[in-house]
Short mmCIF file of C-alpha atoms in Angstrom, two decimals:
data_model
loop_
_atom_site.label_atom_id
_atom_site.label_comp_id
_atom_site.label_asym_id
_atom_site.label_seq_id
_atom_site.Cartn_x
_atom_site.Cartn_y
_atom_site.Cartn_z
CA UNK A 16 -96.59 -14.12 52.66
CA UNK A 17 -95.33 -15.03 49.22
CA UNK A 18 -91.85 -13.79 48.33
CA UNK A 19 -91.66 -10.94 45.87
CA UNK A 20 -89.98 -12.16 42.67
CA UNK A 21 -86.53 -10.73 42.01
CA UNK A 22 -87.16 -9.31 38.57
CA UNK A 23 -84.15 -8.39 36.41
CA UNK A 24 -83.45 -4.72 35.94
CA UNK A 25 -85.19 -3.13 32.96
CA UNK A 26 -83.65 -0.28 30.98
CA UNK A 27 -86.22 2.40 30.24
CA UNK A 28 -86.20 5.76 28.47
CA UNK A 29 -88.85 8.10 29.84
CA UNK A 30 -89.68 10.05 26.70
CA UNK A 31 -91.35 13.35 27.54
CA UNK A 32 -93.22 13.93 24.29
CA UNK A 33 -94.08 11.79 21.28
CA UNK A 34 -91.34 9.45 19.97
CA UNK A 35 -91.39 8.60 16.27
CA UNK A 36 -91.84 5.07 14.96
CA UNK A 37 -88.16 4.79 13.92
CA UNK A 38 -87.02 6.03 17.32
CA UNK A 39 -89.21 3.48 19.08
CA UNK A 40 -88.00 0.52 17.04
CA UNK A 41 -84.29 1.43 17.27
CA UNK A 42 -84.41 1.81 21.04
CA UNK A 43 -86.37 -1.42 21.43
CA UNK A 44 -83.88 -3.28 19.19
CA UNK A 45 -81.09 -2.10 21.50
CA UNK A 46 -82.85 -3.35 24.62
CA UNK A 47 -84.46 -0.10 25.83
CA UNK A 48 -88.11 0.20 26.71
CA UNK A 49 -89.80 3.51 25.88
CA UNK A 50 -92.36 5.01 28.21
CA UNK A 51 -93.90 7.96 26.41
CA UNK A 52 -95.12 10.47 29.00
CA UNK A 53 -97.39 13.23 27.78
CA UNK A 54 -97.59 16.40 29.92
CA UNK A 55 -101.23 15.83 30.85
CA UNK A 56 -100.47 12.42 32.38
CA UNK A 57 -100.01 11.91 36.15
CA UNK A 58 -96.54 12.35 37.60
CA UNK A 59 -96.29 8.70 38.65
CA UNK A 60 -94.34 7.00 35.86
CA UNK A 61 -95.09 3.58 37.34
CA UNK A 62 -91.91 1.54 36.95
CA UNK A 63 -90.21 -0.82 39.42
CA UNK A 64 -87.69 0.65 41.83
CA UNK A 65 -84.70 -1.24 40.44
CA UNK A 66 -85.26 -0.16 36.83
CA UNK A 67 -82.69 2.04 35.11
CA UNK A 68 -84.49 5.27 34.14
CA UNK A 69 -83.16 7.87 31.71
CA UNK A 70 -85.25 10.87 30.74
CA UNK A 71 -85.42 12.41 27.29
CA UNK A 72 -87.16 15.74 26.72
CA UNK A 73 -88.52 16.08 23.20
CA UNK A 74 -88.73 19.81 22.41
CA UNK A 75 -89.91 19.19 18.86
CA UNK A 76 -93.61 18.98 19.61
CA UNK A 77 -94.11 20.63 23.00
CA UNK A 78 -95.76 23.92 23.87
CA UNK A 79 -94.82 26.36 26.63
CA UNK A 80 -97.54 25.01 28.95
CA UNK A 81 -96.45 21.44 28.27
CA UNK A 82 -92.82 22.28 29.06
CA UNK A 83 -93.89 23.69 32.43
CA UNK A 84 -95.76 20.47 33.16
CA UNK A 85 -92.72 18.42 32.06
CA UNK A 86 -90.59 20.41 34.52
CA UNK A 87 -92.96 19.33 37.29
CA UNK A 88 -92.84 15.69 36.18
CA UNK A 89 -89.04 15.71 36.07
CA UNK A 90 -89.00 17.12 39.60
CA UNK A 91 -90.48 13.82 40.77
CA UNK A 92 -87.35 12.04 39.46
CA UNK A 93 -84.67 14.63 40.06
CA UNK A 94 -81.79 12.12 40.09
CA UNK A 95 -82.71 10.76 36.65
CA UNK A 96 -80.15 11.56 33.88
CA UNK A 97 -81.68 13.76 31.19
CA UNK A 98 -81.13 14.24 27.45
CA UNK A 99 -82.88 16.56 25.01
CA UNK A 100 -83.88 16.55 21.35
CA UNK A 101 -84.26 20.09 20.06
CA UNK A 102 -85.55 21.68 16.87
CA UNK A 103 -84.76 24.98 15.18
CA UNK A 104 -88.05 26.63 16.17
CA UNK A 105 -88.40 25.61 19.82
CA UNK A 106 -88.67 28.55 22.33
CA UNK A 107 -85.04 29.15 23.39
CA UNK A 108 -85.79 32.32 25.33
CA UNK A 109 -88.38 30.90 27.71
CA UNK A 110 -87.12 30.60 31.32
CA UNK A 111 -88.64 27.12 31.63
CA UNK A 112 -86.87 26.01 28.46
CA UNK A 113 -83.55 27.35 29.71
CA UNK A 114 -83.91 25.50 33.02
CA UNK A 115 -84.79 22.23 31.31
CA UNK A 116 -81.90 22.52 28.85
CA UNK A 117 -79.50 23.26 31.68
CA UNK A 118 -80.63 20.07 33.42
CA UNK A 119 -79.92 17.93 30.35
CA UNK A 120 -76.49 16.37 30.01
CA UNK A 121 -76.51 16.39 26.20
CA UNK A 122 -78.61 17.93 23.42
CA UNK A 123 -79.35 16.28 20.08
CA UNK A 124 -80.50 18.55 17.26
CA UNK A 125 -83.33 17.30 15.05
CA UNK A 126 -82.99 14.98 13.18
CA UNK A 127 -81.28 13.24 16.07
CA UNK A 128 -78.31 10.92 15.55
CA UNK A 129 -79.95 7.85 17.07
CA UNK A 130 -76.75 5.78 17.04
CA UNK A 131 -74.96 8.45 19.08
CA UNK A 132 -77.96 8.68 21.40
CA UNK A 133 -77.83 4.93 21.98
CA UNK A 134 -74.11 5.10 22.78
CA UNK A 135 -74.76 7.81 25.35
CA UNK A 136 -77.60 5.82 26.91
CA UNK A 137 -75.41 2.74 27.11
CA UNK A 138 -72.80 4.66 29.14
CA UNK A 139 -75.35 5.00 31.98
CA UNK A 140 -75.98 1.26 32.21
CA UNK A 141 -73.62 0.91 35.16
CA UNK A 142 -75.22 -2.30 36.46
CA UNK A 143 -74.28 -4.18 33.29
CA UNK A 144 -70.83 -5.71 33.56
CA UNK A 145 -68.35 -5.30 30.73
CA UNK A 146 -68.61 -9.01 29.96
CA UNK A 147 -72.42 -8.86 29.80
CA UNK A 148 -72.25 -5.90 27.43
CA UNK A 149 -69.70 -7.70 25.28
CA UNK A 150 -71.81 -10.86 25.14
CA UNK A 151 -74.91 -8.88 24.14
CA UNK A 152 -72.98 -6.97 21.50
CA UNK A 153 -71.38 -10.09 20.05
CA UNK A 154 -74.70 -11.94 20.02
CA UNK A 155 -76.51 -9.22 18.10
CA UNK A 156 -73.59 -8.19 15.86
CA UNK A 157 -74.26 -11.38 13.91
CA UNK A 158 -77.80 -10.14 13.20
CA UNK A 159 -76.76 -7.03 11.29
CA UNK A 160 -79.36 -4.81 9.71
CA UNK A 161 -81.01 -1.44 10.09
CA UNK A 162 -84.20 -2.18 8.17
CA UNK A 163 -87.49 -1.90 10.03
CA UNK A 164 -87.97 -5.66 9.69
CA UNK A 165 -84.63 -6.47 11.35
CA UNK A 166 -84.96 -3.86 14.08
CA UNK A 167 -88.37 -5.27 14.95
CA UNK A 168 -87.01 -8.81 14.98
CA UNK A 169 -84.11 -7.83 17.28
CA UNK A 170 -86.52 -6.07 19.62
CA UNK A 171 -88.63 -9.24 19.83
CA UNK A 172 -85.51 -11.35 20.36
CA UNK A 173 -84.47 -9.19 23.31
CA UNK A 174 -87.92 -9.62 24.86
CA UNK A 175 -87.82 -13.41 24.45
CA UNK A 176 -84.21 -14.01 25.55
CA UNK A 177 -84.62 -13.59 29.35
CA UNK A 178 -87.90 -15.55 29.48
CA UNK A 179 -87.11 -19.23 30.11
CA UNK A 180 -89.71 -20.64 27.69
CA UNK A 181 -89.43 -22.51 24.36
CA UNK A 182 -89.02 -20.38 21.24
CA UNK A 183 -90.05 -21.48 17.75
CA UNK A 184 -87.85 -19.72 15.18
CA UNK A 185 -89.32 -19.57 11.68
CA UNK A 186 -87.91 -18.30 8.41
CA UNK A 187 -86.67 -19.30 4.99
CA UNK A 188 -83.47 -21.26 4.45
CA UNK A 189 -80.41 -19.07 4.88
CA UNK A 190 -82.04 -16.28 6.89
CA UNK A 191 -79.98 -16.97 10.04
CA UNK A 192 -82.20 -19.04 12.33
CA UNK A 193 -79.26 -20.69 14.11
CA UNK A 194 -77.60 -17.28 14.53
CA UNK A 195 -80.79 -16.06 16.21
CA UNK A 196 -80.78 -19.14 18.47
CA UNK A 197 -77.22 -18.36 19.57
CA UNK A 198 -78.26 -14.77 20.31
CA UNK A 199 -81.23 -15.95 22.40
CA UNK A 200 -78.89 -18.17 24.41
CA UNK A 201 -76.19 -15.52 24.94
CA UNK A 202 -78.71 -12.91 26.06
CA UNK A 203 -80.40 -15.29 28.51
CA UNK A 204 -79.54 -16.29 32.07
CA UNK A 205 -78.16 -19.54 30.64
CA UNK A 206 -75.29 -17.73 28.94
CA UNK A 207 -72.03 -19.50 29.77
CA UNK A 208 -73.82 -22.83 30.07
CA UNK A 209 -73.86 -25.47 27.27
CA UNK A 210 -75.44 -24.65 23.92
CA UNK A 211 -75.98 -27.76 21.79
CA UNK A 212 -77.42 -27.69 18.28
CA UNK A 213 -78.59 -30.58 16.11
CA UNK A 214 -80.15 -30.74 12.65
CA UNK A 215 -83.07 -33.12 12.97
CA UNK A 216 -83.10 -33.79 9.24
CA UNK A 217 -79.40 -34.60 8.90
CA UNK A 218 -79.30 -37.69 11.17
CA UNK A 219 -80.86 -41.04 10.22
CA UNK A 220 -84.08 -41.73 12.10
CA UNK A 221 -82.56 -44.92 13.57
CA UNK A 222 -79.80 -42.92 15.28
CA UNK A 223 -81.65 -39.74 16.20
CA UNK A 224 -83.21 -41.07 19.42
CA UNK A 225 -79.78 -42.14 20.67
CA UNK A 226 -78.25 -38.78 19.72
CA UNK A 227 -80.93 -36.84 21.56
CA UNK A 228 -81.64 -39.01 24.60
CA UNK A 229 -78.69 -41.41 24.89
CA UNK A 230 -78.69 -45.18 25.33
CA UNK A 231 -77.76 -47.88 27.81
CA UNK A 232 -75.14 -50.53 27.19
CA UNK A 233 -76.62 -53.38 25.14
CA UNK A 234 -79.71 -51.39 24.17
CA UNK A 235 -79.08 -52.33 20.52
CA UNK A 236 -76.44 -53.93 18.36
CA UNK A 237 -73.24 -51.94 18.68
CA UNK A 238 -74.18 -50.22 21.95
CA UNK A 239 -71.07 -51.39 23.80
CA UNK A 240 -71.28 -48.74 26.51
CA UNK A 241 -73.67 -46.26 28.09
CA UNK A 242 -73.91 -42.96 26.20
CA UNK A 243 -75.35 -39.64 27.30
CA UNK A 244 -77.53 -37.88 24.78
CA UNK A 245 -77.71 -34.24 23.74
CA UNK A 246 -80.22 -33.28 26.42
CA UNK A 247 -78.12 -34.71 29.26
CA UNK A 248 -74.92 -33.02 28.13
CA UNK A 249 -76.79 -29.72 27.72
CA UNK A 250 -78.14 -29.82 31.30
CA UNK A 251 -78.67 -26.24 32.65
CA UNK A 252 -78.09 -24.90 29.12
CA UNK A 253 -79.90 -24.66 25.79
CA UNK A 254 -80.76 -27.19 23.08
CA UNK A 255 -81.37 -25.93 19.55
CA UNK A 256 -83.34 -28.32 17.33
CA UNK A 257 -82.93 -27.18 13.73
CA UNK A 258 -85.44 -28.36 11.12
CA UNK A 259 -87.77 -29.62 13.83
CA UNK A 260 -90.33 -30.44 11.14
CA UNK A 261 -88.16 -33.41 10.08
CA UNK A 262 -88.24 -35.01 13.54
CA UNK A 263 -89.65 -38.59 13.37
CA UNK A 264 -92.89 -39.25 15.25
CA UNK A 265 -91.30 -41.50 17.88
CA UNK A 266 -88.72 -38.83 18.70
CA UNK A 267 -91.53 -36.27 18.85
CA UNK A 268 -93.13 -38.31 21.65
CA UNK A 269 -89.88 -38.33 23.63
CA UNK A 270 -89.39 -34.60 23.08
CA UNK A 271 -92.91 -33.94 24.33
CA UNK A 272 -91.96 -35.70 27.59
CA UNK A 273 -89.01 -33.34 28.01
CA UNK A 274 -91.28 -30.32 27.59
CA UNK A 275 -94.06 -31.62 29.83
CA UNK A 276 -92.12 -33.37 32.59
CA UNK A 277 -88.53 -32.18 32.26
CA UNK A 278 -87.26 -35.76 32.04
CA UNK A 279 -85.74 -38.09 29.45
CA UNK A 280 -85.31 -41.87 29.20
CA UNK A 281 -82.29 -43.40 27.58
CA UNK A 282 -82.89 -46.11 24.99
CA UNK A 283 -82.87 -49.43 26.81
CA UNK A 284 -84.00 -47.93 30.13
CA UNK A 285 -87.29 -46.92 31.69
CA UNK A 286 -85.65 -44.80 34.39
CA UNK A 287 -86.57 -41.09 34.00
CA UNK A 288 -83.63 -38.70 34.20
CA UNK A 289 -84.38 -35.04 35.08
CA UNK A 290 -82.90 -32.46 32.71
CA UNK A 291 -82.99 -28.67 32.91
CA UNK A 292 -82.76 -27.30 29.38
CA UNK A 293 -84.33 -24.52 27.37
CA UNK A 294 -85.51 -25.73 23.97
CA UNK A 295 -85.21 -23.57 20.89
CA UNK A 296 -86.56 -25.02 17.64
CA UNK A 297 -86.35 -23.81 14.06
CA UNK A 298 -88.16 -24.69 10.88
CA UNK A 299 -88.59 -23.42 7.34
CA UNK A 300 -91.66 -25.58 6.73
CA UNK A 301 -95.27 -24.86 7.67
CA UNK A 302 -95.75 -26.80 10.91
CA UNK A 303 -99.47 -26.07 10.95
CA UNK A 304 -99.79 -27.87 7.63
CA UNK A 305 -97.58 -30.70 8.92
CA UNK A 306 -99.94 -31.07 11.89
CA UNK A 307 -102.95 -31.14 9.57
CA UNK A 308 -101.28 -33.86 7.46
CA UNK A 309 -100.42 -35.96 10.53
CA UNK A 310 -96.65 -35.55 10.13
CA UNK A 311 -96.22 -33.50 13.31
CA UNK A 312 -97.89 -33.93 16.69
CA UNK A 313 -100.35 -31.16 17.50
CA UNK A 314 -99.59 -31.27 21.25
CA UNK A 315 -95.86 -30.94 20.56
CA UNK A 316 -96.48 -28.03 18.20
CA UNK A 317 -98.45 -26.14 20.83
CA UNK A 318 -95.74 -26.81 23.42
CA UNK A 319 -93.02 -25.48 21.12
CA UNK A 320 -94.99 -22.53 19.78
CA UNK A 321 -95.07 -20.61 23.07
CA UNK A 322 -92.91 -17.78 21.78
CA UNK A 323 -92.46 -17.33 18.03
CA UNK A 324 -89.59 -15.46 16.42
CA UNK A 325 -89.90 -14.81 12.68
CA UNK A 326 -86.68 -14.07 10.75
CA UNK A 327 -87.39 -11.86 7.70
CA UNK A 328 -86.08 -12.89 4.27
CA UNK A 329 -83.32 -10.74 2.80
CA UNK A 330 -85.53 -9.39 -0.01
CA UNK A 331 -87.80 -7.78 2.60
CA UNK A 332 -84.94 -6.07 4.45
CA UNK A 333 -84.78 -2.79 2.56
CA UNK A 334 -81.34 -1.21 2.74
CA UNK A 335 -79.68 -4.15 4.51
CA UNK A 336 -78.26 -5.90 1.43
CA UNK A 337 -75.50 -3.36 0.77
CA UNK A 338 -74.79 -3.04 4.51
CA UNK A 339 -74.32 -6.81 4.80
CA UNK A 340 -72.29 -6.99 1.57
CA UNK A 341 -69.88 -4.34 2.86
CA UNK A 342 -69.61 -6.10 6.22
CA UNK A 343 -68.91 -9.50 4.64
CA UNK A 344 -66.27 -8.02 2.33
CA UNK A 345 -64.54 -6.13 5.17
CA UNK A 346 -64.48 -9.30 7.30
CA UNK A 347 -63.09 -11.34 4.41
CA UNK A 348 -60.42 -8.70 3.68
CA UNK A 349 -59.29 -8.82 7.30
CA UNK A 350 -58.33 -12.49 6.95
CA UNK A 351 -57.32 -12.82 3.27
CA UNK A 352 -54.97 -10.82 1.02
CA UNK A 353 -57.42 -9.78 -1.70
CA UNK A 354 -57.52 -6.78 -4.00
CA UNK A 355 -61.26 -6.05 -3.84
CA UNK A 356 -62.21 -3.26 -1.43
CA UNK A 357 -65.72 -2.28 -2.54
CA UNK A 358 -68.48 -2.61 -5.14
CA UNK A 359 -69.22 -0.83 -8.40
CA UNK A 360 -72.42 1.21 -8.61
CA UNK A 361 -73.87 -1.33 -11.05
CA UNK A 362 -73.07 -4.18 -8.66
CA UNK A 363 -74.78 -2.38 -5.77
CA UNK A 364 -77.87 -1.78 -7.90
CA UNK A 365 -77.91 -5.40 -9.09
CA UNK A 366 -77.65 -6.69 -5.51
CA UNK A 367 -80.56 -4.48 -4.46
CA UNK A 368 -82.76 -5.82 -7.30
CA UNK A 369 -81.87 -9.50 -6.90
CA UNK A 370 -84.43 -11.80 -5.24
CA UNK A 371 -81.85 -13.68 -3.07
CA UNK A 372 -83.60 -17.07 -2.79
CA UNK A 373 -80.75 -18.29 -0.55
CA UNK A 374 -81.02 -15.18 1.65
CA UNK A 375 -78.05 -14.06 3.79
CA UNK A 376 -76.15 -17.30 3.27
CA UNK A 377 -76.29 -16.85 -0.50
CA UNK A 378 -75.14 -13.24 -0.24
CA UNK A 379 -72.19 -14.27 1.95
CA UNK A 380 -71.16 -17.01 -0.50
CA UNK A 381 -71.37 -14.69 -3.52
CA UNK A 382 -69.38 -11.95 -1.79
CA UNK A 383 -66.59 -14.32 -0.78
CA UNK A 384 -66.42 -15.86 -4.27
CA UNK A 385 -66.42 -12.43 -5.92
CA UNK A 386 -63.72 -11.17 -3.55
CA UNK A 387 -61.43 -13.98 -4.69
CA UNK A 388 -62.14 -13.83 -8.42
CA UNK A 389 -62.31 -10.04 -8.88
CA UNK A 390 -59.38 -8.54 -10.79
CA UNK A 391 -60.37 -5.00 -9.81
CA UNK A 392 -60.61 -3.05 -6.57
CA UNK A 393 -64.35 -2.72 -7.18
CA UNK A 394 -66.40 -5.91 -7.44
CA UNK A 395 -68.53 -5.92 -10.60
CA UNK A 396 -71.87 -7.47 -11.54
CA UNK A 397 -70.00 -10.24 -13.36
CA UNK A 398 -67.93 -10.98 -10.24
CA UNK A 399 -71.16 -11.32 -8.24
CA UNK A 400 -72.70 -13.39 -11.08
CA UNK A 401 -75.50 -10.83 -11.32
CA UNK A 402 -76.69 -8.87 -14.36
CA UNK A 403 -77.06 -5.12 -14.63
CA UNK A 404 -80.07 -3.39 -16.19
CA UNK A 405 -78.34 -2.98 -19.56
CA UNK A 406 -77.13 -6.55 -19.61
CA UNK A 407 -80.60 -7.84 -18.72
CA UNK A 408 -82.18 -5.86 -21.54
CA UNK A 409 -79.53 -7.02 -24.00
CA UNK A 410 -79.98 -10.64 -22.90
CA UNK A 411 -83.76 -10.37 -23.29
CA UNK A 412 -83.37 -8.94 -26.80
CA UNK A 413 -80.98 -11.74 -27.78
CA UNK A 414 -83.30 -14.40 -26.39
CA UNK A 415 -86.21 -12.91 -28.32
CA UNK A 416 -84.19 -12.77 -31.54
CA UNK A 417 -83.04 -16.38 -31.12
CA UNK A 418 -86.60 -17.57 -30.50
CA UNK A 419 -87.89 -15.71 -33.59
CA UNK A 420 -85.12 -17.09 -35.81
CA UNK A 421 -85.66 -20.61 -34.48
CA UNK A 422 -89.41 -20.45 -35.15
CA UNK A 423 -88.95 -19.10 -38.68
CA UNK A 424 -86.35 -21.78 -39.50
CA UNK A 425 -88.64 -24.51 -38.20
CA UNK A 426 -91.61 -23.25 -40.23
CA UNK A 427 -89.47 -23.01 -43.39
CA UNK A 428 -88.17 -26.57 -43.01
CA UNK A 429 -91.64 -27.94 -42.25
CA UNK A 430 -93.03 -26.25 -45.35
CA UNK A 431 -90.13 -27.48 -47.51
CA UNK A 432 -90.60 -31.06 -46.26
CA UNK A 433 -94.41 -30.78 -46.72
CA UNK A 434 -94.79 -31.19 -42.94
CA UNK A 435 -93.17 -34.62 -42.93
CA UNK A 436 -91.48 -34.87 -39.51
CA UNK A 437 -88.74 -37.30 -40.60
CA UNK A 438 -87.84 -35.20 -43.66
CA UNK A 439 -87.86 -32.00 -41.58
CA UNK A 440 -85.56 -33.61 -39.00
CA UNK A 441 -83.09 -34.56 -41.76
CA UNK A 442 -83.12 -31.00 -43.12
CA UNK A 443 -82.45 -29.50 -39.70
CA UNK A 444 -80.03 -32.33 -38.75
CA UNK A 445 -81.85 -33.06 -35.48
CA UNK A 446 -83.97 -35.95 -34.18
CA UNK A 447 -87.71 -36.36 -34.74
CA UNK A 448 -88.19 -35.89 -30.95
CA UNK A 449 -86.53 -32.48 -31.21
CA UNK A 450 -88.92 -31.45 -34.00
CA UNK A 451 -91.92 -32.36 -31.86
CA UNK A 452 -90.40 -30.50 -28.89
CA UNK A 453 -89.77 -27.38 -30.99
CA UNK A 454 -93.34 -27.46 -32.30
CA UNK A 455 -94.65 -27.53 -28.72
CA UNK A 456 -92.24 -24.76 -27.69
CA UNK A 457 -93.40 -22.45 -30.49
CA UNK A 458 -97.05 -23.57 -30.25
CA UNK A 459 -97.24 -24.91 -33.81
CA UNK A 460 -100.17 -27.25 -34.43
CA UNK A 461 -98.99 -29.68 -37.14
CA UNK A 462 -102.50 -30.85 -38.02
CA UNK A 463 -103.63 -27.27 -38.59
CA UNK A 464 -100.55 -26.40 -40.65
CA UNK A 465 -100.99 -29.45 -42.84
#
């Protein structure tokens, strides 16, 4: 008889009622599964025996008959800790309601404080050691954000972390792909084992094979001794390959061998060496297009793209920009004696409107620079090198006025010089090339004007 796999404990909230979308995504981002149980469903909740179960009775959308059915369902799991979310109009006086409320350890009035609820749930996770909790917290603290996009990403990351398969991390430059890779490692069973990262585009192609897979003594000029590569030194741990799209084709072949066979060969040797590593890869380029253009092996792409984690750009993380800006400033203040302690209203509005092409990395750099240069306790738009609404309008008006004046001056000089380019250039004290450029800029057809 085959052995039953020893699955890790799952943390699950049995939600008696209908959880909202925000409640679902916040619990999932914190590592809790939600099993919504409606009163008409069977009493068997259907989870594994070692799972951590916590019940939550949602009084907001339940009738008297449904509450009676919920009381029966809860009786099947009488040792399960219970919480309640109540509303102003739920039936306080009903005997069934009173019994259910008495069984709950804490009540949360609608709208529920989800952060407080999560803290209370965490206190029941007795199987998690303090070090495990700390590692999980530290890993995800670097992925700050309360936007729907970030909560969804963190929920996906928590699902992927314990599964020992490759993960392809995609996202624009500066979104935090390496931070996500660290979180995947710290939340996995390989936590505490080596985590090695390498930027595939930052190392010359001639040296990359040696860096990744090592070499034997005499394998090439300058190889005076045997050298272990990244995969050997990361044995039992995790390898993070940043900018995987820049990996040369010959290195792609060797990487495919690692994924298919779990072995490497050092340069100068044909002896396979077994390695046990989890591969995480990141890219900001379109690998599907690279495959179509022959720059990336299709078989390697399919091996890497088992699990895919997409990091959202900062401009699509509504509400997170100010949260991150405050966090970065507070962290910087803790280590440097600066005067700045917050942001002006105009600066907060300008940050919210800005496109942030460099994403979180750009925001961090601007905050740190502004914190140093600001002469006030509140960082301004100018300190952040951003423009406010009024300044943008004023700048646009000035640009328009300059363009109008420039066009009128050019037309006047052309007319005075009878559209002779050399004479016009002398009048305006510029070169003939500049006159031609200005005519193109202002869409003046010299032949038509003449």
